[in-house]
mmCIF file of C-alpha atoms and ligand atoms in Angstrom:
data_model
loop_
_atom_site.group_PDB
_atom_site.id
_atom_site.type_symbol
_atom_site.label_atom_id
_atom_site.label_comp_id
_atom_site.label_asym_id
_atom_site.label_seq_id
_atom_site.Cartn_x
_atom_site.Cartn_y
_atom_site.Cartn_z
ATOM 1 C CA UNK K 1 0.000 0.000 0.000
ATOM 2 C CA UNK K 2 1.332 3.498 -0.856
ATOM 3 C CA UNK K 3 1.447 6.236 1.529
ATOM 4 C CA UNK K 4 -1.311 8.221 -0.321
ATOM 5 C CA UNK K 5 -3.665 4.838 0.021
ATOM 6 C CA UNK K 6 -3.867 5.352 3.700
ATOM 7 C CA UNK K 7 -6.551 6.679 5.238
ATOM 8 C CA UNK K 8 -5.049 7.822 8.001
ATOM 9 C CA UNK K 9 -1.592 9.123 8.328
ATOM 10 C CA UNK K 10 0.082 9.011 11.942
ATOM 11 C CA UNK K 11 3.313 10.805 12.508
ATOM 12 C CA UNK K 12 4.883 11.816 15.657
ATOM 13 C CA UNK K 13 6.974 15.187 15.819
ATOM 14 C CA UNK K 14 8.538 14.920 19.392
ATOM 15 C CA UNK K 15 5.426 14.756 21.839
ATOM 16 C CA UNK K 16 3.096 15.948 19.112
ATOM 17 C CA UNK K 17 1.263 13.006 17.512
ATOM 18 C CA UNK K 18 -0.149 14.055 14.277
ATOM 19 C CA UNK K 19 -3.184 12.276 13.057
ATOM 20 C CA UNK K 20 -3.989 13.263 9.257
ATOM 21 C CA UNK K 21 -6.902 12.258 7.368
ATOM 22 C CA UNK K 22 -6.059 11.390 3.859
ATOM 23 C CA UNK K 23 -8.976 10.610 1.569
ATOM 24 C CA UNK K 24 -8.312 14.258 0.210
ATOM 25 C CA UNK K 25 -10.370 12.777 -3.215
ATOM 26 C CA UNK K 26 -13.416 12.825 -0.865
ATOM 27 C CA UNK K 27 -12.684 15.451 0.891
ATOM 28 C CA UNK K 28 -11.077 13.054 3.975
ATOM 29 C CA UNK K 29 -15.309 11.450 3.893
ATOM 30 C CA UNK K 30 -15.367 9.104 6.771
ATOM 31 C CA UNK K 31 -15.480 5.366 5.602
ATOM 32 C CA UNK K 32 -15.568 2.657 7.898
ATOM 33 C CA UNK K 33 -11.906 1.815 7.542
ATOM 34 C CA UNK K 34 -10.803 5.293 8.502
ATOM 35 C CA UNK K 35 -13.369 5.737 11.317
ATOM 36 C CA UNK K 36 -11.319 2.298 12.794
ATOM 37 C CA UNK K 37 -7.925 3.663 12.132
ATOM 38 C CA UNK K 38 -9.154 6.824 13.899
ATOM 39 C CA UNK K 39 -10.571 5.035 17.211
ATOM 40 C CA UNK K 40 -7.480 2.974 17.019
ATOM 41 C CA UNK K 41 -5.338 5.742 16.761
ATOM 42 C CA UNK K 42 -6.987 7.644 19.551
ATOM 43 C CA UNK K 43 -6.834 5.178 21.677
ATOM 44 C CA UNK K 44 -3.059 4.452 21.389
ATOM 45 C CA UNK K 45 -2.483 7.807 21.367
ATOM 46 C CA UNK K 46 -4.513 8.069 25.124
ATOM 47 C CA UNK K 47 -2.628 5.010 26.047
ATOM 48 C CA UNK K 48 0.987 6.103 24.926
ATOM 49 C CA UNK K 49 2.608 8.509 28.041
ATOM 50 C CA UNK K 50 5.062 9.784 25.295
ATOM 51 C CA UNK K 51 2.554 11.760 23.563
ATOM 52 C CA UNK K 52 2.180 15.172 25.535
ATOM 53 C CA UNK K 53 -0.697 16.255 22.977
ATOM 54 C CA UNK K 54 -2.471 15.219 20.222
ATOM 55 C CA UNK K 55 -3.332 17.069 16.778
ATOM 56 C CA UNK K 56 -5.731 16.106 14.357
ATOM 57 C CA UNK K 57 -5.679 17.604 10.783
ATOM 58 C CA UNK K 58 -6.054 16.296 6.879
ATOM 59 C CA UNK K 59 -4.800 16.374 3.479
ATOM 60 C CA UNK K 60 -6.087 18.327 0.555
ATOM 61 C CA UNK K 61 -8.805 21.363 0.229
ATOM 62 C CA UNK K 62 -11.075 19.837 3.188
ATOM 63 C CA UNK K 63 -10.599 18.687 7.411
ATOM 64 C CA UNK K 64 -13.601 16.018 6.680
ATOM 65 C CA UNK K 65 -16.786 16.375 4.432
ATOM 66 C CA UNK K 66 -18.487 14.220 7.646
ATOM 67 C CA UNK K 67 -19.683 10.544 7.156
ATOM 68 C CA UNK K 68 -19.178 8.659 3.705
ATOM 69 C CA UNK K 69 -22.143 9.201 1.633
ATOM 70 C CA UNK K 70 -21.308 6.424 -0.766
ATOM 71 C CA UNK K 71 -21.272 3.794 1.808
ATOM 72 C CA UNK K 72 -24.579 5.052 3.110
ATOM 73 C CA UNK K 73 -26.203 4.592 -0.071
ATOM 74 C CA UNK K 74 -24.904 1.501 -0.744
ATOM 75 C CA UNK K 75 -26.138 0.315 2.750
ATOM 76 C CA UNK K 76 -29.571 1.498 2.376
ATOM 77 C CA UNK K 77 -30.050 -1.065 -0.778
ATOM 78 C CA UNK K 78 -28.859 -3.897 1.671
ATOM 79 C CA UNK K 79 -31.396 -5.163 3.771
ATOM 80 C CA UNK K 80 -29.153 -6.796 6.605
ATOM 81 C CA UNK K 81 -27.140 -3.716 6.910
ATOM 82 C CA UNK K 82 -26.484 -1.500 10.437
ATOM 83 C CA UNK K 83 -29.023 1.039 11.053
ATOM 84 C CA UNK K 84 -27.618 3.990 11.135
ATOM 85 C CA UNK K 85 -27.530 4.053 15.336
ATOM 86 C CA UNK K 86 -25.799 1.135 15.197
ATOM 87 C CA UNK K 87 -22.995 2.550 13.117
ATOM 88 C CA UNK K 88 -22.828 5.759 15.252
ATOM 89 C CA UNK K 89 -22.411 3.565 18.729
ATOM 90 C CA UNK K 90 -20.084 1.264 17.011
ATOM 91 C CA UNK K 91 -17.500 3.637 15.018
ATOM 92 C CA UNK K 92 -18.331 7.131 15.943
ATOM 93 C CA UNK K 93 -19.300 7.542 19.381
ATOM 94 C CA UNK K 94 -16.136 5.810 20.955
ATOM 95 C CA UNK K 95 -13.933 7.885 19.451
ATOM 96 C CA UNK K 96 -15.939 11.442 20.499
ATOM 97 C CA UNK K 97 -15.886 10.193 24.062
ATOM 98 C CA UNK K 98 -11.726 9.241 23.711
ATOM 99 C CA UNK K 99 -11.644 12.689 22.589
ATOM 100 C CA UNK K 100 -13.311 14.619 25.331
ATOM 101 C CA UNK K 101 -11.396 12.058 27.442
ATOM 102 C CA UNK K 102 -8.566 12.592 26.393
ATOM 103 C CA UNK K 103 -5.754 13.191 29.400
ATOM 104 C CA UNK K 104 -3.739 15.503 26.881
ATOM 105 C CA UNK K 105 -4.592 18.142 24.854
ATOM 106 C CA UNK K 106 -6.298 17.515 21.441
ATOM 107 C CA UNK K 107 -6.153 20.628 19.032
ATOM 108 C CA UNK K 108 -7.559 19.842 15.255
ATOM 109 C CA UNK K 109 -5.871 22.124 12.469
ATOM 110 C CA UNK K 110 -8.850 22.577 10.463
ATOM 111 C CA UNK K 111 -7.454 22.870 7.225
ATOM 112 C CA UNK K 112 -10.936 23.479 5.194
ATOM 113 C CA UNK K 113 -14.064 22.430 4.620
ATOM 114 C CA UNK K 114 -15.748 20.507 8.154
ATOM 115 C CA UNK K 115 -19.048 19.123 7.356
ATOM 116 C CA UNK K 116 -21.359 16.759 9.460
ATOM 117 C CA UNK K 117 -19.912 14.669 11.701
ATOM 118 C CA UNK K 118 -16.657 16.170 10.044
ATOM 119 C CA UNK K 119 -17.826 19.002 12.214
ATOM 120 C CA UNK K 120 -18.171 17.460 15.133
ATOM 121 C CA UNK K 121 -14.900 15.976 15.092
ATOM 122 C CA UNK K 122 -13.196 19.070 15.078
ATOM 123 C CA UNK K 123 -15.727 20.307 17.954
ATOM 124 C CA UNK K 124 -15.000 17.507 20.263
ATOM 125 C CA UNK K 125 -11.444 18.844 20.211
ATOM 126 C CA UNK K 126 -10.123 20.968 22.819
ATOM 127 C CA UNK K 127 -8.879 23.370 20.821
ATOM 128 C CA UNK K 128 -9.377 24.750 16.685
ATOM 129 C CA UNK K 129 -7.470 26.052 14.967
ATOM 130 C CA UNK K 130 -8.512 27.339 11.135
ATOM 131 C CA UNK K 131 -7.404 28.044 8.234
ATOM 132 C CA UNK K 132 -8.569 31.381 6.730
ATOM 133 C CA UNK K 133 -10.458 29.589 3.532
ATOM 134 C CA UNK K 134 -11.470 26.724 6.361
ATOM 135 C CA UNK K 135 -15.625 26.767 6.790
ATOM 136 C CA UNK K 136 -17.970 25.136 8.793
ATOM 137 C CA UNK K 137 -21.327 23.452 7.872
ATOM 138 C CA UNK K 138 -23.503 21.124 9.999
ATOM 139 C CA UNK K 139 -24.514 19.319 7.065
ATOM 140 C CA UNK K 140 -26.797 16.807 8.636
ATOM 141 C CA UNK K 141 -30.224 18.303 7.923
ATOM 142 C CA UNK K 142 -29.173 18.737 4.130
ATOM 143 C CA UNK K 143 -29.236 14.755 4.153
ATOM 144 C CA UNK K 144 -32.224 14.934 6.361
ATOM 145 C CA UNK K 145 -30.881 14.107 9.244
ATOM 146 C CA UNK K 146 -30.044 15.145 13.144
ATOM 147 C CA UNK K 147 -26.519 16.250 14.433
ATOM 148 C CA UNK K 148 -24.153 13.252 15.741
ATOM 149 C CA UNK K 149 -21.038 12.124 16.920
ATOM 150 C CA UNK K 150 -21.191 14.893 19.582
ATOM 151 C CA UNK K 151 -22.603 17.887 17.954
ATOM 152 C CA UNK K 152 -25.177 18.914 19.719
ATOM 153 C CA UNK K 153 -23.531 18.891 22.914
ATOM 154 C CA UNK K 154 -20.555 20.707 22.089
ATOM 155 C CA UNK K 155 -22.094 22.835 19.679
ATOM 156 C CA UNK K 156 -24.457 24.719 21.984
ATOM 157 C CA UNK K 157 -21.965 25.062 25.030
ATOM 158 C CA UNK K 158 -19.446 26.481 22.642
ATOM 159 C CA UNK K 159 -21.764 28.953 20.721
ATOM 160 C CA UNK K 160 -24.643 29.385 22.531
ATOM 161 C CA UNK K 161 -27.939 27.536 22.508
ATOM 162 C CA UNK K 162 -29.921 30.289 19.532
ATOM 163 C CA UNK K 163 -26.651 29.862 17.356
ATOM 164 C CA UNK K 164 -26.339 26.289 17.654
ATOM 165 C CA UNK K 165 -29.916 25.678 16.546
ATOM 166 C CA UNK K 166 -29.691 28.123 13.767
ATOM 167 C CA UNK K 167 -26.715 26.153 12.228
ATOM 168 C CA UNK K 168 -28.169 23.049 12.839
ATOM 169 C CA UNK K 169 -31.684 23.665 11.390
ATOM 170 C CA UNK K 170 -30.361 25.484 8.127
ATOM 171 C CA UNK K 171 -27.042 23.227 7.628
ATOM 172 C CA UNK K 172 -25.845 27.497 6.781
ATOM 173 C CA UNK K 173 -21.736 27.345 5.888
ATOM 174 C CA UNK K 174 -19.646 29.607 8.326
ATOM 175 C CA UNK K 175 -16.502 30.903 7.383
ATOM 176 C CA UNK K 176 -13.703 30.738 9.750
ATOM 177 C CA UNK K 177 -13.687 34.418 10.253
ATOM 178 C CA UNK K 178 -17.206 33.978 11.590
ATOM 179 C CA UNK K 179 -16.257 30.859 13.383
ATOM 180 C CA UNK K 180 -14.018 33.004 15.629
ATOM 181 C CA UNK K 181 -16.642 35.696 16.317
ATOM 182 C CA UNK K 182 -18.803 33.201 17.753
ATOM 183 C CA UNK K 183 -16.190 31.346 19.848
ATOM 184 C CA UNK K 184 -16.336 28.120 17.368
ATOM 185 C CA UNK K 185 -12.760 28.254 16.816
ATOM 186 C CA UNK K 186 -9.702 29.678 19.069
ATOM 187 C CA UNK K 187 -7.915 30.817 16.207
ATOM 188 C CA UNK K 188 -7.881 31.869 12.457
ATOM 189 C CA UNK K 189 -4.665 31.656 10.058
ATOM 190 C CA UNK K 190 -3.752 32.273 6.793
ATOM 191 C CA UNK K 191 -3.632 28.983 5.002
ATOM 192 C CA UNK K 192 -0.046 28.589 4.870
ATOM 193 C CA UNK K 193 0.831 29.099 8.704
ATOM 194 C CA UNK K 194 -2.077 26.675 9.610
ATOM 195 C CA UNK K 195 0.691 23.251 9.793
ATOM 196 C CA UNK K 196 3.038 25.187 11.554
ATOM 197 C CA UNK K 197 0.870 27.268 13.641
ATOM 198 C CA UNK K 198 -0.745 24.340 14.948
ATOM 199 C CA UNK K 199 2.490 22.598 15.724
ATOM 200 C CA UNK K 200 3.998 24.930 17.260
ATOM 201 C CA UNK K 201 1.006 25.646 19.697
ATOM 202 C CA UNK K 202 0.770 21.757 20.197
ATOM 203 C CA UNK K 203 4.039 21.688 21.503
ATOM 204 C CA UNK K 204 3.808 24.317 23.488
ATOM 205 C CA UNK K 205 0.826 22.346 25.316
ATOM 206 C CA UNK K 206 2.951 19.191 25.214
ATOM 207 C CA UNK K 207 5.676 21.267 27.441
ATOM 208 C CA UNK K 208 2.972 22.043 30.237
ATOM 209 C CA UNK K 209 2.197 20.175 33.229
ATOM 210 C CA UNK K 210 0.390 17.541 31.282
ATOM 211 C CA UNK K 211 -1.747 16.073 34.547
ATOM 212 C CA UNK K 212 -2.795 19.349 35.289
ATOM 213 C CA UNK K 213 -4.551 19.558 31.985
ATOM 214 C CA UNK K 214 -5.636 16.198 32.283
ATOM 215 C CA UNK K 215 -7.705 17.363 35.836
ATOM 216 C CA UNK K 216 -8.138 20.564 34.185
ATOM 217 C CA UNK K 217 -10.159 18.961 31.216
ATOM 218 C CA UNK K 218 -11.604 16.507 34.250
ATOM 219 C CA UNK K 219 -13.213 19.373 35.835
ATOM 220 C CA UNK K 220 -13.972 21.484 32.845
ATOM 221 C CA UNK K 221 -15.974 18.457 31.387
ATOM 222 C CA UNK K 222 -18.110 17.840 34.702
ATOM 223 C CA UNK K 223 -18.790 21.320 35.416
ATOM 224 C CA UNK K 224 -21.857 21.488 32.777
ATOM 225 C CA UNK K 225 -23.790 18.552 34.691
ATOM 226 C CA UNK K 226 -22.438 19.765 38.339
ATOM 227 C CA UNK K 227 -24.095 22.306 40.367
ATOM 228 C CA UNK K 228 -21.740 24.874 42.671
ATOM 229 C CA UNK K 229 -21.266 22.833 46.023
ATOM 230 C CA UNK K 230 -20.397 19.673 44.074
ATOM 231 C CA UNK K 231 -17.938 21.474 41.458
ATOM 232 C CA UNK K 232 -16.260 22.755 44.475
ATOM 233 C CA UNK K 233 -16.308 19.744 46.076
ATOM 234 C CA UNK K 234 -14.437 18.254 43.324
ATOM 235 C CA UNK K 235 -12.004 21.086 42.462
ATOM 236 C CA UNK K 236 -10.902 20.588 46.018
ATOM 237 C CA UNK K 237 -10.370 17.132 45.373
ATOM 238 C CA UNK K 238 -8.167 17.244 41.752
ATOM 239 C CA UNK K 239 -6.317 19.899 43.642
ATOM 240 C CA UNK K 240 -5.190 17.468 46.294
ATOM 241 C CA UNK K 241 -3.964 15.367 43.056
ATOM 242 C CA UNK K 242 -2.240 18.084 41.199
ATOM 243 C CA UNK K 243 -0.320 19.118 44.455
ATOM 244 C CA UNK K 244 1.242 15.484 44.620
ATOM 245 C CA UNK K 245 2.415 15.817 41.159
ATOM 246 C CA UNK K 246 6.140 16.025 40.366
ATOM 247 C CA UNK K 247 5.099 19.007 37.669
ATOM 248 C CA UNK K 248 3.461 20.820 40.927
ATOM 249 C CA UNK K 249 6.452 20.522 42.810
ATOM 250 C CA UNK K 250 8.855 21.645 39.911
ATOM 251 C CA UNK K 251 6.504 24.800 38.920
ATOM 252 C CA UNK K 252 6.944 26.279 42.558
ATOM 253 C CA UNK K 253 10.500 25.167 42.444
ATOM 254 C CA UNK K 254 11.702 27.307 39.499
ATOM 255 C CA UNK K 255 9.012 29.813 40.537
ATOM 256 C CA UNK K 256 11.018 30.134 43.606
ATOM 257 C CA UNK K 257 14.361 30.169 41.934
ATOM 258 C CA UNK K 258 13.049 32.549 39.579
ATOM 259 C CA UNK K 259 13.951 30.183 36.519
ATOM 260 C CA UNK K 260 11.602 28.321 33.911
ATOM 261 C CA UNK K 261 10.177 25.293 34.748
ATOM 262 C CA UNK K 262 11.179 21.786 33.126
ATOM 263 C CA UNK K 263 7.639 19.919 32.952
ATOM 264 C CA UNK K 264 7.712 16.290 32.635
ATOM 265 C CA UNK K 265 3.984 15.295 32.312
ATOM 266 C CA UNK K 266 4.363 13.639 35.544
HETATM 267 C C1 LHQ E 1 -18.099 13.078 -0.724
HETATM 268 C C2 LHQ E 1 -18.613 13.583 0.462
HETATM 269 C C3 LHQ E 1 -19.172 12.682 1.394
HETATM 270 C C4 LHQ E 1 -18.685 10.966 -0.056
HETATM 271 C C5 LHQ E 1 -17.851 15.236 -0.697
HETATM 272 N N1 LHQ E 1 -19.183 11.385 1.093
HETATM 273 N N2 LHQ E 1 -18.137 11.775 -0.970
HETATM 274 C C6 LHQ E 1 -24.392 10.264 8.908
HETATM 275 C C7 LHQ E 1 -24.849 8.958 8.560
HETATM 276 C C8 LHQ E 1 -24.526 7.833 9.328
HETATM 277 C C9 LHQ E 1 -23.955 7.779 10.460
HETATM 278 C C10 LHQ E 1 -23.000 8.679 10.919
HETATM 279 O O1 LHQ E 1 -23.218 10.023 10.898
HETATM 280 C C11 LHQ E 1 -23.617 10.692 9.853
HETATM 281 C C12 LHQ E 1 -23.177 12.037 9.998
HETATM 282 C C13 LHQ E 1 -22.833 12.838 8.796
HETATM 283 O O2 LHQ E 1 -21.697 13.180 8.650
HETATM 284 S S1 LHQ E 1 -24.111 13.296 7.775
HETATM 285 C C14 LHQ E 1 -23.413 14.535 6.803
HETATM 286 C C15 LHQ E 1 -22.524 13.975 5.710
HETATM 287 N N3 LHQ E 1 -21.869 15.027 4.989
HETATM 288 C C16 LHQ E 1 -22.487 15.852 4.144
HETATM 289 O O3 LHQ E 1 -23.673 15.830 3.944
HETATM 290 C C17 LHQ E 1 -21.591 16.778 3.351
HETATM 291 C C18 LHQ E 1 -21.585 16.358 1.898
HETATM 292 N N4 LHQ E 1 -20.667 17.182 1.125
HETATM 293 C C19 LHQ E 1 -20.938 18.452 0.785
HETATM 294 O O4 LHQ E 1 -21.950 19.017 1.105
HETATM 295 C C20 LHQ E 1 -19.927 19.144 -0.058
HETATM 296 O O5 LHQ E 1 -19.077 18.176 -0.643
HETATM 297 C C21 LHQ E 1 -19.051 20.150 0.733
HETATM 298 C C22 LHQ E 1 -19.916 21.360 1.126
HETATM 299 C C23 LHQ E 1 -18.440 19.502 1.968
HETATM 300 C C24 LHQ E 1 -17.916 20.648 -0.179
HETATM 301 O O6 LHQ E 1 -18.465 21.092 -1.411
HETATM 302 P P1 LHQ E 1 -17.510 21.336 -2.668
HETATM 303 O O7 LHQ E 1 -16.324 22.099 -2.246
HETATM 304 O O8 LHQ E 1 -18.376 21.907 -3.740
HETATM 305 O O9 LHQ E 1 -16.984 19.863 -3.106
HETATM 306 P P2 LHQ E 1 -17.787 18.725 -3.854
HETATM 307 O O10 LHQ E 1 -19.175 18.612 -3.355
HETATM 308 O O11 LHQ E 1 -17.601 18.894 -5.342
HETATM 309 O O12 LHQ E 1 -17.004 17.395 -3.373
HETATM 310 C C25 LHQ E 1 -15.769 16.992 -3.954
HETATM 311 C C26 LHQ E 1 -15.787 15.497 -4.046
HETATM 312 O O13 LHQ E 1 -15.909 14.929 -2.741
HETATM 313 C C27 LHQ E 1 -16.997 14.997 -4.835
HETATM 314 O O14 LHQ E 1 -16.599 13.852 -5.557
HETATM 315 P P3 LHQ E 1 -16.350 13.947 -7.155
HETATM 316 O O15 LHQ E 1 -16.044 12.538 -7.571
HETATM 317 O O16 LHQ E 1 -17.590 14.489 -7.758
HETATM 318 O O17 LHQ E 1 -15.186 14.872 -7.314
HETATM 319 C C28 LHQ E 1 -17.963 14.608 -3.748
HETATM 320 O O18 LHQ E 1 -18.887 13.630 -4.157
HETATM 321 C C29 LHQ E 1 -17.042 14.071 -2.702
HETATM 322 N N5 LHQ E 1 -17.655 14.153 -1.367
HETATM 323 N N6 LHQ E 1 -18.477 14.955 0.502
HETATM 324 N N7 LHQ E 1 -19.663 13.138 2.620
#
């Protein structure tokens, strides 16, 4: 198999593991072999202690035109095929929830075009960052059907509950300019800057005090189902972790020595 016939590219640069979608001929559509490779991937990547943060981008004009269409049509003539559910529990959901689960940072260099669950990919990241001629679409109603893989939870908390349904309903395309005025994104770029842009702000994450963005993203997560007492509650108990951490320790050491601090993820 050539390089260009994999789906998925994975490339490490230091602590920065680089996953990169590479059906650029479909604009990086979501088959079922690259939806494995990408819960495979994101699990090893979770799993691996070498990897300080993880960034998900793609080849070509587009980030991800969303689910396959092809293979949809060509299970709708079989009878014995998956309903759709099935396939979102089986292929997409797991790999949303490794996502938000993540205990590193996950940025996605959206490089264009995010569409569908495309969309939600990049939204169950904890950071975006776009390329100028990058845009945004929540395609699902133009094939008639409801936001998945994570959409309509992170879409709402990130923009707001009117915006959220107003993209959702229409399926509208927002550019990444307007991405950033709403708070979809974290940062715009010209196209050209977007690879190395992204890298270098994933390894600046990867140099941080990586279990204190682990809790962080622990607490950060919880807080939209917690009320006030319990938050606190729990803030009060990562805290007691972080403190025990070697990167704690460190942090107040070169604070107090007035020099920078060497973070070792630990
Ligand atoms: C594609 C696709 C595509 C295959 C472009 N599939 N080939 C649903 C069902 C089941 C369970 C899981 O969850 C989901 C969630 C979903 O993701 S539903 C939403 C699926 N995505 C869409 O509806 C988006 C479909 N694509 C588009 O609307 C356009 O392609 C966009 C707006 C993304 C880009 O438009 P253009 O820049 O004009 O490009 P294009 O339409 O000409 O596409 C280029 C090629 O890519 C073309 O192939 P061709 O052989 O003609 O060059 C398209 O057929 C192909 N392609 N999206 N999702």
């Amino acid at each position: 198999m050539t390089e260009n016939a994999q789906p998925l590219i994975i490339e490490d640069d230091g602590p920065v593991r680089i996953l990169r979608l590479n059906r650029p001929d479909v604009l990086n559509a979501l088959d079922d072999t690259t939806l494995d490779q990408l819960r495979s991937a994101t699990r090893k990547a979770a799993k691996d202690d070498s990897v300080r943060c993880l960034l998900i981008t793609a080849t070509g004009r587009a980030f991800s035109a969303g689910q396959d269409l092809d293979s949809v049509k060509k299970q709708m003539a079989d009878p014995g095929a998956p309903e759709l559910g099935q396939h979102l529990r089986k292929r997409y959901n797991p790999i949303i929830l490794a996502l938000r689960t993540m205990e590193k940072p996950v940025i996605a260099a959206v490089n264009g075009v995010a569409a569908g669950a495309g969309c939600s990919l990049a939204l169950a990241c904890d950071l975006r960052i776009a390329a100028q001629s990058a845009s945004f679409i929540e395609a699902f109603i133009n094939v008639g059907l409801v936001p998945d893989s994570g959409s309509t939870f992170m879409l709402p908390r990130l923009v707001g509950l009117a915006r959220a349904l107003e993209l959702a309903i229409t399926g509208k395309k927002i550019t990444a300019a307007d991405a950033l005025t709403i708070g979809l994104v974290n940062e715009v770029v010209p196209d050209e800057q977007l690879e190395e842009t992204a890298l270098t702000r994933a390894k600046q994450l990867a140099a941080l005090p990586t279990k204190a963005i682990t809790l962080t993203k622990r607490a950060i997560n919880r807080a939209w189902t917690a009320d006030l007492p319990d938050q606190l509650d729990y803030e009060a108990h990562l805290q007691t972790i972080a403190g025990q951490t070697r990167d704690h320790r460190e942090g107040l050491t070169a604070f107090l020595e007035k020099r920078n601090p060497t973070f070792t993820g630990r």
